[in-house]
Every structure is written in C-alpha cells, then in structure tokens.
PDB file of C-alpha atoms in Angstrom:
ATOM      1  CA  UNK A 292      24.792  62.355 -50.054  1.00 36.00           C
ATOM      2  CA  UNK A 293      21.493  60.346 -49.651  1.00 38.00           C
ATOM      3  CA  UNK A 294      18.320  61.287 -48.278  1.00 39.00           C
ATOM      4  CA  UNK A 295      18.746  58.913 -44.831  1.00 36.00           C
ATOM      5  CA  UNK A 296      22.263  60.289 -44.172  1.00 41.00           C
ATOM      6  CA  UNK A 297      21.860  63.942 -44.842  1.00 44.00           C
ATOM      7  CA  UNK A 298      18.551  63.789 -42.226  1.00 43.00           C
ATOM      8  CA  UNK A 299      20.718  61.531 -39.687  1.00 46.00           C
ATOM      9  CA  UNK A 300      23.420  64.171 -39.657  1.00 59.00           C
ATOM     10  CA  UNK A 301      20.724  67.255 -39.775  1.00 76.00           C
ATOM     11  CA  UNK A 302      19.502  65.814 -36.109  1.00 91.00           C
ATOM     12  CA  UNK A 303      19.506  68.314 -33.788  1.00 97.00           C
ATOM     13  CA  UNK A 304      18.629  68.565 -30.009  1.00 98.00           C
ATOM     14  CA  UNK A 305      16.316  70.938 -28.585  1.00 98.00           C
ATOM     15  CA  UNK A 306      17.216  72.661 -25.859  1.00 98.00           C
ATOM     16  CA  UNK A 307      15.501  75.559 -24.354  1.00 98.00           C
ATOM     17  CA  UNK A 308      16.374  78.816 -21.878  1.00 98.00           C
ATOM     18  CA  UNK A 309      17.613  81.964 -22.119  1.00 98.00           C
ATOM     19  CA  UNK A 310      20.197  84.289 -23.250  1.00 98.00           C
ATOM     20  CA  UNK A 311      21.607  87.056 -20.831  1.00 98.00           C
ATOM     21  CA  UNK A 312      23.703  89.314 -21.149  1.00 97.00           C
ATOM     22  CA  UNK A 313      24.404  91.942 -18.263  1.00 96.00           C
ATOM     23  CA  UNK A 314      28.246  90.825 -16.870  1.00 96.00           C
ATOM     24  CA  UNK A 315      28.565  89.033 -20.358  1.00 96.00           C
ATOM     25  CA  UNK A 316      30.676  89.802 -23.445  1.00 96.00           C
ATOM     26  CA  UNK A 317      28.483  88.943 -26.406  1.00 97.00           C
ATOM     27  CA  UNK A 318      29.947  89.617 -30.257  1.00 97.00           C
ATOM     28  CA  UNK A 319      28.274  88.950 -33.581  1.00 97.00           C
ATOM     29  CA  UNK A 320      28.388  84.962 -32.988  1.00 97.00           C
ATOM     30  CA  UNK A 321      28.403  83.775 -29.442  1.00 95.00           C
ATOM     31  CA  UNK A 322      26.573  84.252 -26.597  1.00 97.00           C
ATOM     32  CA  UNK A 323      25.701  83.715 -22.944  1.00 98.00           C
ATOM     33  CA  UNK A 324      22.898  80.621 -22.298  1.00 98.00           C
ATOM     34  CA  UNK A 325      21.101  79.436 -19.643  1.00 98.00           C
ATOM     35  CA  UNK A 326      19.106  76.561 -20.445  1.00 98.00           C
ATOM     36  CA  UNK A 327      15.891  75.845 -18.650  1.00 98.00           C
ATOM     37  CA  UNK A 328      16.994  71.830 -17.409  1.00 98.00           C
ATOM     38  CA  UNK A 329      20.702  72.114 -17.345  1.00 97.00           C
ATOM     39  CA  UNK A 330      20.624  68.100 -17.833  1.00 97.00           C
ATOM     40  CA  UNK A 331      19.961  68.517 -21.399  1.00 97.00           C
ATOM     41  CA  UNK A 332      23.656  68.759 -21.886  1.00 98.00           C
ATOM     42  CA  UNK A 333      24.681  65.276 -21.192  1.00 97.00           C
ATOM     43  CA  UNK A 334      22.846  64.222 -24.471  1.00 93.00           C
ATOM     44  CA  UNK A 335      25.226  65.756 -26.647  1.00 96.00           C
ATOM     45  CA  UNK A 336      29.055  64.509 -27.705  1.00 95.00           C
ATOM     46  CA  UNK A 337      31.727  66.245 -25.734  1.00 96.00           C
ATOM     47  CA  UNK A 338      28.707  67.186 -22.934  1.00 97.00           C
ATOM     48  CA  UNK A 339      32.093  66.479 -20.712  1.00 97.00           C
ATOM     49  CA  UNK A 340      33.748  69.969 -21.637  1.00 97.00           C
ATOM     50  CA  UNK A 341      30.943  72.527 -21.153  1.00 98.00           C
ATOM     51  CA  UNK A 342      31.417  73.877 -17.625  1.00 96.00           C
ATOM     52  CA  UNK A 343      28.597  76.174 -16.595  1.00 96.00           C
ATOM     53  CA  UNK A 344      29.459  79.643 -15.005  1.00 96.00           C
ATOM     54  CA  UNK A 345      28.381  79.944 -11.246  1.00 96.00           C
ATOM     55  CA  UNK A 346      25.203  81.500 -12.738  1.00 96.00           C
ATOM     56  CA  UNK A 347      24.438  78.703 -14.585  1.00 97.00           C
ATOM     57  CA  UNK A 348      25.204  80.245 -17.798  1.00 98.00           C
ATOM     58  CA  UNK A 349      27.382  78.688 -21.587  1.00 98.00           C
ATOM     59  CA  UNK A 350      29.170  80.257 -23.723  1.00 98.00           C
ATOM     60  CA  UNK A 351      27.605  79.445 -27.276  1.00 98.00           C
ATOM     61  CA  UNK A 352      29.086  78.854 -30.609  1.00 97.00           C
ATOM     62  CA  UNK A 353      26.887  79.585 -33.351  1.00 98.00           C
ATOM     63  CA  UNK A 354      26.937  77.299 -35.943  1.00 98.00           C
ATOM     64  CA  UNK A 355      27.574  78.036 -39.392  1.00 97.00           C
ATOM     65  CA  UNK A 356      29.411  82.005 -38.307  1.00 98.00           C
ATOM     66  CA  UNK A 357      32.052  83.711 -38.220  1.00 98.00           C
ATOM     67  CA  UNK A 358      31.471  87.331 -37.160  1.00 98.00           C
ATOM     68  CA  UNK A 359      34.191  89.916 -36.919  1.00 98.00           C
ATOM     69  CA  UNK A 360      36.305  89.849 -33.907  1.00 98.00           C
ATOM     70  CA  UNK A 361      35.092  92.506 -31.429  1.00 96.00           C
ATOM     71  CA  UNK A 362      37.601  91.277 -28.271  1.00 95.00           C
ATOM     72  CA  UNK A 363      39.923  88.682 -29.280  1.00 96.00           C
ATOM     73  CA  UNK A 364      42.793  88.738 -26.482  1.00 91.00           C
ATOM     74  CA  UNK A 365      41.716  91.633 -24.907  1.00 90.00           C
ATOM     75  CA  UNK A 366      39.164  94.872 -25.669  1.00 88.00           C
ATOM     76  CA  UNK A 367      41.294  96.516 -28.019  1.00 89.00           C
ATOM     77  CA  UNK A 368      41.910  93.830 -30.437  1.00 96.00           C
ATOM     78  CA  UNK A 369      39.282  93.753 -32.474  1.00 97.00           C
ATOM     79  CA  UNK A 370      37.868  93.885 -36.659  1.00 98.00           C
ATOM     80  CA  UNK A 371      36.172  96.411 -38.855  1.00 98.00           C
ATOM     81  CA  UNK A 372      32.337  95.996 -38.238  1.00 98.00           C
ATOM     82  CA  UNK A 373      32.971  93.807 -34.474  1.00 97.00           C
ATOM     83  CA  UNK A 374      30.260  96.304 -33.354  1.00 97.00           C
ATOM     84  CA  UNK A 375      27.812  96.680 -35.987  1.00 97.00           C
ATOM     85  CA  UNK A 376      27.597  92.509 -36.419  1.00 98.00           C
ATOM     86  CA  UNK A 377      27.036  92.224 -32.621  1.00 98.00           C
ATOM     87  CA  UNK A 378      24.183  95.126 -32.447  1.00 98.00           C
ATOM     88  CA  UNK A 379      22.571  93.007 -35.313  1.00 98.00           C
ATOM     89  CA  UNK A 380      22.586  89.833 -33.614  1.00 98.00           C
ATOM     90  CA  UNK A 381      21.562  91.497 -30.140  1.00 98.00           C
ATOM     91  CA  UNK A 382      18.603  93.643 -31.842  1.00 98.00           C
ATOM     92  CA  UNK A 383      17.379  90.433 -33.804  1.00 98.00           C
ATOM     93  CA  UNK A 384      17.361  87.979 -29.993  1.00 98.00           C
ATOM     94  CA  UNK A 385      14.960  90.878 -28.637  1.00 98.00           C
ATOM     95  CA  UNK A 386      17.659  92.839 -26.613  1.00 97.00           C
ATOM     96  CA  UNK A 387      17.460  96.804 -26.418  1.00 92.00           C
ATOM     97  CA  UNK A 388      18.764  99.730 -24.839  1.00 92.00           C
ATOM     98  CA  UNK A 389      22.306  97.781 -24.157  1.00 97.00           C
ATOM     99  CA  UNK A 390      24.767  99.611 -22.024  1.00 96.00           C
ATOM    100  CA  UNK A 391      28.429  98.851 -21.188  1.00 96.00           C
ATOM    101  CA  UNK A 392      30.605  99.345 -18.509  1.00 94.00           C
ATOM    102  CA  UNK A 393      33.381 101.528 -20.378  1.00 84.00           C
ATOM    103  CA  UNK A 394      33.763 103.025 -23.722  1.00 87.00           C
ATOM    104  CA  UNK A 395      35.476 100.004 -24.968  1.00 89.00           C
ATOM    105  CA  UNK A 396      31.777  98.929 -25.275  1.00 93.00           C
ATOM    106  CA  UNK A 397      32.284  95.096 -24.410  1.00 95.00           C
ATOM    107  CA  UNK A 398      31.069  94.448 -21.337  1.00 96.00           C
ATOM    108  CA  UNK A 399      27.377  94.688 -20.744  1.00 97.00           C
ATOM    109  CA  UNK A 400      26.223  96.209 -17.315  1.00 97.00           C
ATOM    110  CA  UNK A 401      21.978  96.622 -18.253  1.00 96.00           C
ATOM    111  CA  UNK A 402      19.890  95.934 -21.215  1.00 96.00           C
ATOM    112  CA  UNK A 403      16.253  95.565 -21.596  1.00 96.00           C
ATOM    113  CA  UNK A 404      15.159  93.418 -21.307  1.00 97.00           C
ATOM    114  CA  UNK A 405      17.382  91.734 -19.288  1.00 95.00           C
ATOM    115  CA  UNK A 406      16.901  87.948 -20.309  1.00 97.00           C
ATOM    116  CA  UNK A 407      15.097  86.724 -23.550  1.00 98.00           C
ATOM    117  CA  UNK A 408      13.916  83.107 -23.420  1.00 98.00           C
ATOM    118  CA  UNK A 409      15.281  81.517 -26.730  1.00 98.00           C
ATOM    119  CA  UNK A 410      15.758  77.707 -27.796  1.00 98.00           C
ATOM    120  CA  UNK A 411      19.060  76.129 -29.221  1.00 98.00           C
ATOM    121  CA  UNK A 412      19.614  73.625 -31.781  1.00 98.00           C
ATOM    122  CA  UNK A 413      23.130  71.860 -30.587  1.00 98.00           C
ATOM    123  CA  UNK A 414      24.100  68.339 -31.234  1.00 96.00           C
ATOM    124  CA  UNK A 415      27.650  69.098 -29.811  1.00 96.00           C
ATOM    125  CA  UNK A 416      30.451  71.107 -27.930  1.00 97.00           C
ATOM    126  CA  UNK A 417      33.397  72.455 -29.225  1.00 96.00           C
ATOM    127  CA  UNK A 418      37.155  72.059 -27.710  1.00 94.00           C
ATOM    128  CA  UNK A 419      36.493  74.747 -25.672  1.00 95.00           C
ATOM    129  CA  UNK A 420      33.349  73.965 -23.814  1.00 97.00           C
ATOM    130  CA  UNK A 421      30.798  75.513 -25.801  1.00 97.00           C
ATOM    131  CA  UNK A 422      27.766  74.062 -27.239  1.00 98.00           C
ATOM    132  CA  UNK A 423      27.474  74.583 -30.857  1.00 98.00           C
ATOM    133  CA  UNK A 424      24.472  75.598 -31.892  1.00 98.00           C
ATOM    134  CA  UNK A 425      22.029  77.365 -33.674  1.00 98.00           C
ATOM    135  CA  UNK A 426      19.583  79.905 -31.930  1.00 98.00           C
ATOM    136  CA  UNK A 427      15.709  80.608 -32.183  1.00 98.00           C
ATOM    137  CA  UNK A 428      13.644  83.045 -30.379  1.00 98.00           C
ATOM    138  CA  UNK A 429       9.848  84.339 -30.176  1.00 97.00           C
ATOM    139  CA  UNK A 430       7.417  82.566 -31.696  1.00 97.00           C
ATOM    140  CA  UNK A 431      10.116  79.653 -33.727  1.00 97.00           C
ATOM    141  CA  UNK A 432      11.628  79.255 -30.111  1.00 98.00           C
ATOM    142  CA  UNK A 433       8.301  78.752 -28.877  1.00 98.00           C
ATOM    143  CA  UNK A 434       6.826  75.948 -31.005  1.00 97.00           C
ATOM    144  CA  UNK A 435       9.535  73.634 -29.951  1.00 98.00           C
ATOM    145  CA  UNK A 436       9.735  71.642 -26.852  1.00 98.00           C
ATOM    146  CA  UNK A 437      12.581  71.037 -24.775  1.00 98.00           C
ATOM    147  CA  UNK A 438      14.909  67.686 -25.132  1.00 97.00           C
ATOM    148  CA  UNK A 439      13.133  67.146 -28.223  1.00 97.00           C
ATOM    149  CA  UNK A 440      15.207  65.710 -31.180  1.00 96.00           C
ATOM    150  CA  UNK A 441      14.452  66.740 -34.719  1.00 94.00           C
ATOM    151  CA  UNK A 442      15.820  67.279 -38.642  1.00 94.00           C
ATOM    152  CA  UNK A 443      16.341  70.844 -39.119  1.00 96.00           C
ATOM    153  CA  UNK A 444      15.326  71.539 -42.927  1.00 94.00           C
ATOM    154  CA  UNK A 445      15.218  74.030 -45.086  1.00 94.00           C
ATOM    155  CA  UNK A 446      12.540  76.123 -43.492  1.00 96.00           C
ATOM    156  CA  UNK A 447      13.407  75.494 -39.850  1.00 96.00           C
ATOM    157  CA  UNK A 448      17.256  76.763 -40.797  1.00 97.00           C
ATOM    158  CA  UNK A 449      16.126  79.853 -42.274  1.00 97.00           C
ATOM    159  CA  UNK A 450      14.112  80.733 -39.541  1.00 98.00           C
ATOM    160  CA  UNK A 451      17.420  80.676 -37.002  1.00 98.00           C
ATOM    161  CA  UNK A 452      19.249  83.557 -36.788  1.00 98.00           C
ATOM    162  CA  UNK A 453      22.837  82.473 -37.706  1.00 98.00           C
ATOM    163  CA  UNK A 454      20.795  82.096 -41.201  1.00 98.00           C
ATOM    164  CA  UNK A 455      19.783  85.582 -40.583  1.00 98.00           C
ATOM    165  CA  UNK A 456      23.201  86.697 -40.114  1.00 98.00           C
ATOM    166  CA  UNK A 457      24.394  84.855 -42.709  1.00 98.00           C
ATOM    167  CA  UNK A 458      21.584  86.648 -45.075  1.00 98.00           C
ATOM    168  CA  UNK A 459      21.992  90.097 -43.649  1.00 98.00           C
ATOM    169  CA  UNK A 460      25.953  89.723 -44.154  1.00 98.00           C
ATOM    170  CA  UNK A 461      26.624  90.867 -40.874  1.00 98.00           C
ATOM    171  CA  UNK A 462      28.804  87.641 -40.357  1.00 98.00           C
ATOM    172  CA  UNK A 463      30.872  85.392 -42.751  1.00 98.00           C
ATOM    173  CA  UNK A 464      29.494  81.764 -43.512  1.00 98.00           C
ATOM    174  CA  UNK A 465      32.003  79.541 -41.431  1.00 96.00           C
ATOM    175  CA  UNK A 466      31.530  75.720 -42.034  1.00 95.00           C
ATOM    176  CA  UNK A 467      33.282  73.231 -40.214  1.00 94.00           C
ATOM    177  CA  UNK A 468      32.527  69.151 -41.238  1.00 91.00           C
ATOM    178  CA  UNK A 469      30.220  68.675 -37.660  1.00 91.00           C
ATOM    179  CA  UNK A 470      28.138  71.661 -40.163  1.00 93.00           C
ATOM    180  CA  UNK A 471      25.726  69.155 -42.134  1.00 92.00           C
ATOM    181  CA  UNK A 472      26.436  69.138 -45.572  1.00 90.00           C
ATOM    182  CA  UNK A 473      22.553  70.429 -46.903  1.00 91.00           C
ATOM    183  CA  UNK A 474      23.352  73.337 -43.826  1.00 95.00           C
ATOM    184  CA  UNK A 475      26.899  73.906 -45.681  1.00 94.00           C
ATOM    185  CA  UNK A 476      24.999  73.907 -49.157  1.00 93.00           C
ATOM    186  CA  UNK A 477      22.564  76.287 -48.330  1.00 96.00           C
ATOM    187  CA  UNK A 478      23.966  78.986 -46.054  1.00 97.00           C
ATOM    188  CA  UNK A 479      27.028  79.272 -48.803  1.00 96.00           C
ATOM    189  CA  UNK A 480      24.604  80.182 -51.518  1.00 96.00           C
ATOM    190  CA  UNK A 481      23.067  82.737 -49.161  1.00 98.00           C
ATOM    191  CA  UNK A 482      26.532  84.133 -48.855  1.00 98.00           C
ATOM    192  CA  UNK A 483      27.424  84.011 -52.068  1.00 97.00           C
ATOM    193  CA  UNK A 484      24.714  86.402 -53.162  1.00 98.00           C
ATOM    194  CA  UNK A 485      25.567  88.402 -50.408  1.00 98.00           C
ATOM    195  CA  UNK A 486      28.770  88.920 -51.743  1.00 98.00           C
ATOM    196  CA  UNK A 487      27.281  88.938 -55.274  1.00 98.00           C
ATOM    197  CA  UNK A 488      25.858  91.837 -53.918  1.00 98.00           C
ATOM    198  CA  UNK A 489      28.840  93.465 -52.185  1.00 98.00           C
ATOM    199  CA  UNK A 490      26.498  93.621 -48.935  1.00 97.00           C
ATOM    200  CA  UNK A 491      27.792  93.406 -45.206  1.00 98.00           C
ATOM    201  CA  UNK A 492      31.143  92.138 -44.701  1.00 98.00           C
ATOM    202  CA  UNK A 493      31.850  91.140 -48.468  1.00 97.00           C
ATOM    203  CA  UNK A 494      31.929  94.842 -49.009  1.00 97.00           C
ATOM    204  CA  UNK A 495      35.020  95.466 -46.900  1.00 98.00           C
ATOM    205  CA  UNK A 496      36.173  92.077 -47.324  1.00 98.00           C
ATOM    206  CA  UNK A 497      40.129  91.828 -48.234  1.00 98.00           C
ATOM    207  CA  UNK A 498      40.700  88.191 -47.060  1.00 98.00           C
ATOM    208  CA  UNK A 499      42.073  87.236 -50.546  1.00 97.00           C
ATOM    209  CA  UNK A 500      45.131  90.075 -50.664  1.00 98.00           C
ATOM    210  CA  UNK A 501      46.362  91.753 -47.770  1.00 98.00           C
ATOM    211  CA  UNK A 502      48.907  93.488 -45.949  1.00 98.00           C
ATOM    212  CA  UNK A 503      50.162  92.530 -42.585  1.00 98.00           C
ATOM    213  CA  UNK A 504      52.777  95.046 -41.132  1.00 97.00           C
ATOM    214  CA  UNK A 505      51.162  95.316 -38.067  1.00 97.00           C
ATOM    215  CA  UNK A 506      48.102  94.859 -35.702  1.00 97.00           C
ATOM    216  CA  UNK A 507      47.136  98.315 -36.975  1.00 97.00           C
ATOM    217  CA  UNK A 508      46.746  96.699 -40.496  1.00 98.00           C
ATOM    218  CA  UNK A 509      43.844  94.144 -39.383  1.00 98.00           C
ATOM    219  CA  UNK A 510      42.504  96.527 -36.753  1.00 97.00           C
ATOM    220  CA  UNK A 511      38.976  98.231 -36.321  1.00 96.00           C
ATOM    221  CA  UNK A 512      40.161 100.745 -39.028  1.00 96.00           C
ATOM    222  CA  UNK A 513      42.161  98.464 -41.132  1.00 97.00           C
ATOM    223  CA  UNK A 514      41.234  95.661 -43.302  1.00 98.00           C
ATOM    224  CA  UNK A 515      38.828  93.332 -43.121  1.00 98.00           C
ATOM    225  CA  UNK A 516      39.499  89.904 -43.222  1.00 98.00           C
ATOM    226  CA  UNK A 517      37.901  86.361 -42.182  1.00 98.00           C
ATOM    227  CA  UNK A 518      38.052  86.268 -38.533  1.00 98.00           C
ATOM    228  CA  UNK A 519      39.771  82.908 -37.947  1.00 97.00           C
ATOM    229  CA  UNK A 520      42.525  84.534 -40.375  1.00 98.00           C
ATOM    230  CA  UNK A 521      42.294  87.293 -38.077  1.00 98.00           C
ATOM    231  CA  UNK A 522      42.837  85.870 -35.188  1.00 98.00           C
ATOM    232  CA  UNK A 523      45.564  83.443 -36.778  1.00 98.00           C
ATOM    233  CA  UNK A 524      47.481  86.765 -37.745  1.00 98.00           C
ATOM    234  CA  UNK A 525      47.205  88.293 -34.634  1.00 98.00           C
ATOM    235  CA  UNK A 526      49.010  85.313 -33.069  1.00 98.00           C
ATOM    236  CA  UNK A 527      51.706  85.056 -35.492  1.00 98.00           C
ATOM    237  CA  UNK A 528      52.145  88.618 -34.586  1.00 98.00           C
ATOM    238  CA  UNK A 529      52.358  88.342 -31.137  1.00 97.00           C
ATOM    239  CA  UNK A 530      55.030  85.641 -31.775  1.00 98.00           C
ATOM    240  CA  UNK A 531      57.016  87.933 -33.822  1.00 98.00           C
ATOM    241  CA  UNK A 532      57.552  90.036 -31.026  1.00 97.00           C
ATOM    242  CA  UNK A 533      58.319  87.688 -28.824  1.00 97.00           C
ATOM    243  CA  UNK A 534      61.230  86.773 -31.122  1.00 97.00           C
ATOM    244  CA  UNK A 535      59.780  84.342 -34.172  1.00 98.00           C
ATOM    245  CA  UNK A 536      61.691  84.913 -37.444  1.00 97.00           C
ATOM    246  CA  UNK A 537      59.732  83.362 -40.080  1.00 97.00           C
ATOM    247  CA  UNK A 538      56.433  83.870 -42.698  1.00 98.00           C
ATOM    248  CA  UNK A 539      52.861  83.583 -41.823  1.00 98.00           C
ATOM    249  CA  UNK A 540      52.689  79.578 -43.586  1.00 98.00           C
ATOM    250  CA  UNK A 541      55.855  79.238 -41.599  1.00 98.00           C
ATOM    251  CA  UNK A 542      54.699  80.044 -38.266  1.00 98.00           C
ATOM    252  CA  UNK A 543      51.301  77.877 -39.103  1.00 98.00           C
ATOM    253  CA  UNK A 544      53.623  74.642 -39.946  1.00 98.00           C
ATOM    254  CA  UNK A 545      55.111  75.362 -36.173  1.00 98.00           C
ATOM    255  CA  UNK A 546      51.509  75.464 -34.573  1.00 97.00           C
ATOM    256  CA  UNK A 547      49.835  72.398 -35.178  1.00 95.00           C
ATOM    257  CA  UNK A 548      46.983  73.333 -33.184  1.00 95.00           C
ATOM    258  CA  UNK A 549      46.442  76.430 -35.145  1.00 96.00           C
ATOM    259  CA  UNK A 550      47.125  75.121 -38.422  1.00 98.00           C
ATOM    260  CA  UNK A 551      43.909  73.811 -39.334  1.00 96.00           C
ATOM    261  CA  UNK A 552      43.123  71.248 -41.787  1.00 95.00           C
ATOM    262  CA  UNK A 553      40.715  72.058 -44.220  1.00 94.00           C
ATOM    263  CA  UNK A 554      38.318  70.246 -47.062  1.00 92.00           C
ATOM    264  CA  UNK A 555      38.725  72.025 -50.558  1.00 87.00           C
ATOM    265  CA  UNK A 556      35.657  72.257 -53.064  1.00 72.00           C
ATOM    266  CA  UNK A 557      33.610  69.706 -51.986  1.00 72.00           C
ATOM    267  CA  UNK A 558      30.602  71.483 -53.423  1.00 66.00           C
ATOM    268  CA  UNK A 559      32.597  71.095 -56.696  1.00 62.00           C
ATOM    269  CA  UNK A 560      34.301  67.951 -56.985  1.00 58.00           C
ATOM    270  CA  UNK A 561      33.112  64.046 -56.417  1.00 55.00           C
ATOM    271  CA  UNK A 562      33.549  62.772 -52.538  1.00 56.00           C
ATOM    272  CA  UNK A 563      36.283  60.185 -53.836  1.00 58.00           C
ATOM    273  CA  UNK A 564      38.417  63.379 -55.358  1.00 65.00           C
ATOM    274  CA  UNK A 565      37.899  65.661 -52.233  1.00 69.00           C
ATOM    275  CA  UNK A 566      41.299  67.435 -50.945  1.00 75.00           C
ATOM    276  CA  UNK A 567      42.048  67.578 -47.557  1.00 84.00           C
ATOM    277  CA  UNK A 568      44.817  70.307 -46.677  1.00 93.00           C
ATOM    278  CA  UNK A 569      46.014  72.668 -44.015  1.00 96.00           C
ATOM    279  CA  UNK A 570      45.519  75.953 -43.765  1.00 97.00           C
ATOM    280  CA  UNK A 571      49.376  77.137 -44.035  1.00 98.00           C
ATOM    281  CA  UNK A 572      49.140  75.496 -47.571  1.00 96.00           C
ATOM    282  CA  UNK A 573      46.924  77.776 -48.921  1.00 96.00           C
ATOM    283  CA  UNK A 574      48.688  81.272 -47.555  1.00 97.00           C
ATOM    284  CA  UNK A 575      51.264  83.158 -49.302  1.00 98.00           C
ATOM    285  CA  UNK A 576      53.478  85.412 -47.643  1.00 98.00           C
ATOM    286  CA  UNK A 577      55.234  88.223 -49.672  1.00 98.00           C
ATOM    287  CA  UNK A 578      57.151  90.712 -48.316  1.00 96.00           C
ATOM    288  CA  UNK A 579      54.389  92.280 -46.198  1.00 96.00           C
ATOM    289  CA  UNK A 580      51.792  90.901 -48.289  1.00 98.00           C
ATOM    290  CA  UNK A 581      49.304  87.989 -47.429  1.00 98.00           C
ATOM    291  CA  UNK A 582      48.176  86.031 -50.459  1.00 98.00           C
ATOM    292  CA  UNK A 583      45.198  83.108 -49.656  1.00 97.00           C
ATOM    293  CA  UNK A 584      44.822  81.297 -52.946  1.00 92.00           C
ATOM    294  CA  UNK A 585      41.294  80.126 -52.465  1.00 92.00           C
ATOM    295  CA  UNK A 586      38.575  81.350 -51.712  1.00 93.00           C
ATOM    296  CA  UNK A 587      37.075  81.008 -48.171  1.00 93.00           C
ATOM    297  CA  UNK A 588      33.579  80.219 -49.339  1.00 94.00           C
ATOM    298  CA  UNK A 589      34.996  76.388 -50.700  1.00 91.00           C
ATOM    299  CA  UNK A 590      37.088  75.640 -47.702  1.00 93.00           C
ATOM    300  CA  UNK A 591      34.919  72.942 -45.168  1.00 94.00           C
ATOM    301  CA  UNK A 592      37.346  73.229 -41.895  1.00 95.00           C
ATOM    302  CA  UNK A 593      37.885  69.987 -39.625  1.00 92.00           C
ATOM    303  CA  UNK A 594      36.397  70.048 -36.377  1.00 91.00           C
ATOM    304  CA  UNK A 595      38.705  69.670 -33.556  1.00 88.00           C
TER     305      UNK A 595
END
C-alpha cells in the first residue's frame, strides 16, 4: 500500500468526553461514552445507527480487540480471563475501587472516580450502533482537541490503550478491513510476541483444537478460545437445543449473518492473490472436536 493511501485510511476523528461506568456493563473491550458535543457523531459513516442512552451515553467498540467474553447473552455466559481483561482495561482508563451490584460482578453500582474524561479516535459505527474506536486518556487525551481530524501513526497508536491491551495480552488482536492496514501490521506483531511469549491470553489459548460438548467446555473454567469463536459456539449451541442436527461449519453455512467472511494472509501473499473466505470454511468438526485450520492472527474479517 502507498504512503497517500495508508495515511487517507489512518484518518481518524477526534472526539472527546468521558467514560462512565456506574449502571454500565463494561468488559475488556467496550465501554460506556459520553462525548463532550454529542454532534461530533454525524461526521462519521453509519452516524445514523448510534442511538445515545437517555444519559447521553455509547456503547464503544474498541478497535483492533477482542477481549474474552465476560456477559455474552446473559451474566453467566462468559470466558476464562472475562474478569482479569476488564480490571486491566478499567485500571489503565483511571477507574478504581469498582463495585458491582451482585456477585456476578457485571454491573457497576460505584467506582472512583466516577467519570474519567478520555478522547476517542472513531471514523465509524458498527451494525450495532457503536462507534468504533480507539481510546486515550490523561495527558494523550489531553493534547488533542475535539472534532479534530488526524493520521494516527505509529507513536499516536501505541499510546491508545487497545495497543496496550493488545501488548499486555489481556485481549486478542481482532482486525476487521475498516482496521487500517499499517494498524493491522503493527498490532499483529505486538501479538505475535505476545504469544511468542506465551503471555496473557496466548497462554490459555486453545482456539486451534478444541472440544465442544457443552457450554461448560468454553466456560469461565473451560477453554479458552477467540471470543467471536466463542460466541459463534455458544449460538450453535443454543440451536442444538432448540432442535438443530448438524456440525459447527454446518450450522455457520445456515447463518449467513454469522458466517463471516474473512481475508486470509494478506500480510503474506500479493493483494492480486488475496483469499477471501467464510468462516465455516476454515472449521472442522470431529466428533466433539473443533478443528480451525488457520491461525487467527492471518485472518482480516469483513466489516458488516
């Protein structure tokens, strides 16, 4: 990719506010936003879906993540390390001293402080409303001004704390095509020395072999795998109960909108030889054994 596209595509917007999180459910990548001039929105693509809560607040994607599930469904489906990867991200914003309402530990009732002023780096929203972006807070969150538009490079990445995450291996590298490709680049080789290192998540990781009996399996004392695999098995298993007869990669092919396409190697191979696939092509399903015949870290997934 050349210099002029790779900064064109690396153009972020600036938006400023704050994060709270008492009535919120905050995990290892998403969180509650308030920005400071709620107009800011309308500059980015899809600005139609997001659909502020009556306090004002978004629900944030962060870019580049994928953190272990902590409530997907409801509070007691939920990964290995759900906790630990959103005590991380909450101790790194400035947030201490977090309670929750019930020993499920999900829902926040007090924290101190109770807001943190932060800035956001979005250029769009997701399918679901929220603004993709990456986060900043004390003094990086500080030097930038509001509704500003600007290249995020090397250093300016590395200060957000998705990078953090990424670094600390609290949460998987996650890339989706809106992800610029220098961003993709980048946080992957992070990750892949994290794993190099068996740190974080890539200690427990199983994503590559796995068995799937039950929820049990996958469950906070079960095995770890990525999170959208995670929450793609969970689904499948709800189906089975409801009466599905058929494999993981068979169940995929019968959900188109959870059978996501995905770019193979494209670190690895010339643009012109790229693969596009979906995601049921790359799972095999054994007995009650789950077989993913690549590996995670080379799969570019298609924005919705």
């Amino acid at each position: 990719m050349d210099n002029v596209s790779s900064e064109v595509l690396s153009e972020f917007l600036v938006i400023k506010g704050i994060f709270v999180l008492r009535g919120k459910e905050p995990d290892g990548d998403s969180l509650r936003f308030i920005a400071d001039e709620p107009k800011q929105f309308a500059g980015l693509r899809n600005a139609h879906r997001i659909v502020p809560s009556r306090d004002g607040s978004v629900q944030l994607r962060l870019e580049a993540i994928d953190a272990p599930e902590l409530h997907y469904i409801s509070d007691t489906i939920r990964q290995p390390l759900g906790e630990q990867a959103r005590d991380t991200l909450l101790k790194a914003v400035g947030f201490s001293d977090v309670t929750f309402t019930d020993a499920a530990k999900v829902l926040v009732s007090d924290s101190e402080p109770d807001q943190v002023a932060c800035a956001i780096l979005t250029k769009a929203a997701d399918v679901h409303g929220r603004p993709i972006a990456y986060i900043l807070v004390g003094d990086e969150a500080e030097a930038l001004d509001d509704g500003d538009t600007l290249v995020v490079d090397e250093d300016l990445l590395s200060s957000t704390l998705n990078f953090q995450m990424v670094e600390s291996g609290d949460a998987y590298c996650f890339v989706y095509t809106s992800t610029p490709l220098p961003h993709r680049q980048m946080l992957r080789a992070v990750a892949r020395q994290v794993r190099q290192e068996s740190r974080g998540v890539y200690e427990q990781d199983t994503t590559s072999d796995f068995i799937l009996r039950s929820q049990e399996e996958i469950g906070p004392n079960g095995q770890l795998i990525v999170p959208k695999l995670f929450r793609r098995c969970t689904d499948y298993l709800r189906d089975l109960e409801k009466g599905f007869n058929g494999t993981l990669p068979q169940w995929l092919e019968s959900k188109p909108e959870e059978n996501d396409k995905v770019v193979l190697f494209e670190d690895l191979v010339p643009f012109d030889d790229q693969v596009s696939v979906e995601l049921s092509d790359l799972v095999r399903h054994v007995n009650d054994e789950i077989f993913v015949q690549t590996d995670f870290l080379n799969l570019t997934f298609v924005e919705k």
